[in-house]
Amino acid sequence: MSDVRSVAVLGATGSIGGSTLNVIDRHPERFRVAALTAGRRADALDRLAVCWNPDYVVLAGVEDLPTGRQWGGDWRYGSEEMRLAAADPAIPIVVNALVGFAGLESTLAALGAGKRLALANKESLVVGGHLVLEAAAAGGGELIPVDSEHSAILQCLGGRPTAEVHRVILTASGGPFRDWPADRFASIRPEDALAHPTWSMGDKITVDSATLANKALEVIEAHLLFGLDFDRIDVVVHPGSIVHSMVEFRDGSTVSQLGHPTMEVPIQYALSAPERLPNEFRSFDPVDAGPLEFERLRREDFPMFELGVAAGRSGGTAPAVYNAANEVAVRAFLEGRLKFQAIATLVETVMSSMPQTPVESLQHLVRVDAEARSRSRESLGTQSATRGDRTP
Ligand code: NAD
Ligand code: MG
């Protein structure tokens, strides 16, 4: 029997999508590309399809055939086709590298169909919460994190039960504004926020790393993945991004996972775990690496962190509201319609206008997401009109 397992790469034209294809390229004896999906970039998807010749591709944000394409294979269109690809019984592994709430249906579909889901799209887990965990339990799906911190924790845990864990310590690079004085934040432009010191990533997560919203999403992600109370999840700033996280066990031993920052290692692990496959990456040399530095998180200067953790602690629909408002605010910031510091103001306004309720169903979350987006756009209109929040 062949050991080659088929993989669907959702969000293939993005940063994690591209890194996933590099991993698969290195291990043709283990993985093959069965389906590729993208949002709107037909030309980029076309080039990938020519290169990989998958069984089919899905252009999720488009309802019709793009003109001038090179690849003559099976093109499918629309988000329903993307959901079907996530649930395709012929494909045992799904990599969800979509951005934001848009990834939720695919996460639920893949887990409900009993797949191994290599999950980069943390927003879907954070927003879906117990709905996602229940889909995995009901469908027999396996949820393996791609996020480097959570991959590290999974590896450090080594299968030991949560009861043996005293706490986990997530590391954070601190983002581009780690050492900026808070009084300079008013001058932050999109290009400053997009200049991440250690990771090269898509725009949305890069801004989330600058506001520390990403770290709040990761705290909630750790809470859900590993069943840990929020009080047992700490965050420490580690600018070098070498130590990917740590687990402190109840006997006082702290175990960490280290490596040079590349997402290809956690992606590869998510595809092959618990087996470890070889690769040619530079190995970690403790002498060359120099000192490993750690700092406390400047919670008081990055309110998106506390707001996100508070949403996680509230539970129910609160993370969905936080996430939706953040998605709208980040887009507005990148388009020069909102100041960096006004991201948190907008998110806080929307969160306080929508008290959390228990999540009933996917349809319920879709309604909450839409309502939070609509209130965010309203608030954005008010802010721009009254405060002249337009970045030059
Ligand atoms: P990206 O913007 O580079 O790529 C996103 C991909 O998703 C693209 O292929 C795009 O076409 C597709 N897409 C976006 N919106 C869509 C929609 N509505 N419908 C269908 N397709 C859509 O993003 P990225 O940096 O690769 O991040 C992907 C996910 O992985 C995010 O959730 C991010 O938080 C997470 N993540 C990324 C990194 C990283 O290093 N980039 C690290 C950890 C976690
Ligand atoms: Mg991460």
PDB file of N, CA and C in Angstrom, residues 12-14 21 36-52 57 59 66 75:
ATOM      1  N   ALA A  12      -3.952  28.384  -0.626  1.00  0.00           N
ATOM      2  CA  ALA A  12      -2.657  27.953  -1.175  1.00  0.00           C
ATOM      3  C   ALA A  12      -1.806  29.120  -1.665  1.00  0.00           C
ATOM      4  N   THR A  13      -2.432  30.245  -2.014  1.00  0.00           N
ATOM      5  CA  THR A  13      -1.657  31.363  -2.562  1.00  0.00           C
ATOM      6  C   THR A  13      -1.089  32.269  -1.474  1.00  0.00           C
ATOM      7  N   GLY A  14      -1.343  31.948  -0.221  1.00  0.00           N
ATOM      8  CA  GLY A  14      -0.865  32.808   0.868  1.00  0.00           C
ATOM      9  C   GLY A  14       0.482  32.351   1.417  1.00  0.00           C
ATOM     10  N   LEU A  21       3.321  24.108   0.606  1.00  0.00           N
ATOM     11  CA  LEU A  21       3.720  23.495  -0.674  1.00  0.00           C
ATOM     12  C   LEU A  21       5.227  23.204  -0.682  1.00  0.00           C
ATOM     13  N   LEU A  36      -6.197  22.530  -4.330  1.00  0.00           N
ATOM     14  CA  LEU A  36      -5.665  23.840  -3.945  1.00  0.00           C
ATOM     15  C   LEU A  36      -6.810  24.831  -3.989  1.00  0.00           C
ATOM     16  N   THR A  37      -6.889  25.720  -2.997  1.00  0.00           N
ATOM     17  CA  THR A  37      -7.922  26.754  -3.062  1.00  0.00           C
ATOM     18  C   THR A  37      -7.294  28.124  -2.814  1.00  0.00           C
ATOM     19  N   ALA A  38      -7.947  29.145  -3.365  1.00  0.00           N
ATOM     20  CA  ALA A  38      -7.518  30.530  -3.134  1.00  0.00           C
ATOM     21  C   ALA A  38      -8.748  31.405  -3.076  1.00  0.00           C
ATOM     22  N   GLY A  39      -8.562  32.630  -2.608  1.00  0.00           N
ATOM     23  CA  GLY A  39      -9.684  33.575  -2.513  1.00  0.00           C
ATOM     24  C   GLY A  39     -10.040  34.125  -3.885  1.00  0.00           C
ATOM     25  N   ARG A  40      -9.283  35.106  -4.346  1.00  0.00           N
ATOM     26  CA  ARG A  40      -9.616  35.764  -5.610  1.00  0.00           C
ATOM     27  C   ARG A  40      -8.504  35.730  -6.637  1.00  0.00           C
ATOM     28  N   ARG A  41      -7.290  35.424  -6.229  1.00  0.00           N
ATOM     29  CA  ARG A  41      -6.148  35.579  -7.142  1.00  0.00           C
ATOM     30  C   ARG A  41      -6.051  34.404  -8.106  1.00  0.00           C
ATOM     31  N   ALA A  42      -6.845  34.510  -9.201  1.00  0.00           N
ATOM     32  CA  ALA A  42      -6.912  33.438 -10.189  1.00  0.00           C
ATOM     33  C   ALA A  42      -5.555  33.196 -10.833  1.00  0.00           C
ATOM     34  N   ASP A  43      -4.803  34.264 -11.113  1.00  0.00           N
ATOM     35  CA  ASP A  43      -3.507  34.102 -11.796  1.00  0.00           C
ATOM     36  C   ASP A  43      -2.537  33.313 -10.920  1.00  0.00           C
ATOM     37  N   ALA A  44      -2.506  33.631  -9.622  1.00  0.00           N
ATOM     38  CA  ALA A  44      -1.586  32.938  -8.719  1.00  0.00           C
ATOM     39  C   ALA A  44      -2.005  31.470  -8.566  1.00  0.00           C
ATOM     40  N   LEU A  45      -3.318  31.234  -8.481  1.00  0.00           N
ATOM     41  CA  LEU A  45      -3.802  29.852  -8.344  1.00  0.00           C
ATOM     42  C   LEU A  45      -3.508  29.069  -9.621  1.00  0.00           C
ATOM     43  N   ASP A  46      -3.669  29.731 -10.758  1.00  0.00           N
ATOM     44  CA  ASP A  46      -3.387  29.106 -12.050  1.00  0.00           C
ATOM     45  C   ASP A  46      -1.924  28.639 -12.118  1.00  0.00           C
ATOM     46  N   ARG A  47      -1.017  29.506 -11.668  1.00  0.00           N
ATOM     47  CA  ARG A  47       0.413  29.142 -11.695  1.00  0.00           C
ATOM     48  C   ARG A  47       0.683  27.940 -10.791  1.00  0.00           C
ATOM     49  N   LEU A  48       0.066  27.932  -9.607  1.00  0.00           N
ATOM     50  CA  LEU A  48       0.262  26.792  -8.700  1.00  0.00           C
ATOM     51  C   LEU A  48      -0.303  25.519  -9.301  1.00  0.00           C
ATOM     52  N   ALA A  49      -1.455  25.642  -9.973  1.00  0.00           N
ATOM     53  CA  ALA A  49      -2.093  24.457 -10.569  1.00  0.00           C
ATOM     54  C   ALA A  49      -1.213  23.876 -11.675  1.00  0.00           C
ATOM     55  N   VAL A  50      -0.593  24.734 -12.475  1.00  0.00           N
ATOM     56  CA  VAL A  50       0.316  24.259 -13.534  1.00  0.00           C
ATOM     57  C   VAL A  50       1.467  23.494 -12.884  1.00  0.00           C
ATOM     58  N   CYS A  51       1.968  24.019 -11.798  1.00  0.00           N
ATOM     59  CA  CYS A  51       3.124  23.425 -11.125  1.00  0.00           C
ATOM     60  C   CYS A  51       2.766  22.096 -10.443  1.00  0.00           C
ATOM     61  N   TRP A  52       1.589  22.026  -9.812  1.00  0.00           N
ATOM     62  CA  TRP A  52       1.257  20.874  -8.965  1.00  0.00           C
ATOM     63  C   TRP A  52       0.301  19.879  -9.601  1.00  0.00           C
ATOM     64  N   VAL A  57      -8.948  22.530  -8.433  1.00  0.00           N
ATOM     65  CA  VAL A  57      -8.680  23.759  -7.678  1.00  0.00           C
ATOM     66  C   VAL A  57     -10.010  24.476  -7.434  1.00  0.00           C
ATOM     67  N   LEU A  59     -11.554  28.356  -6.662  1.00  0.00           N
ATOM     68  CA  LEU A  59     -11.419  29.796  -6.499  1.00  0.00           C
ATOM     69  C   LEU A  59     -12.642  30.245  -5.707  1.00  0.00           C
ATOM     70  N   PRO A  66     -12.033  32.380 -14.771  1.00  0.00           N
ATOM     71  CA  PRO A  66     -11.200  33.521 -15.154  1.00  0.00           C
ATOM     72  C   PRO A  66     -10.677  33.328 -16.585  1.00  0.00           C
ATOM     73  N   TRP A  75     -11.540  23.210 -12.636  1.00  0.00           N
ATOM     74  CA  TRP A  75     -11.684  24.455 -11.859  1.00  0.00           C
ATOM     75  C   TRP A  75     -13.051  24.474 -11.218  1.00  0.00           C
TER      76      TRP A  75
END
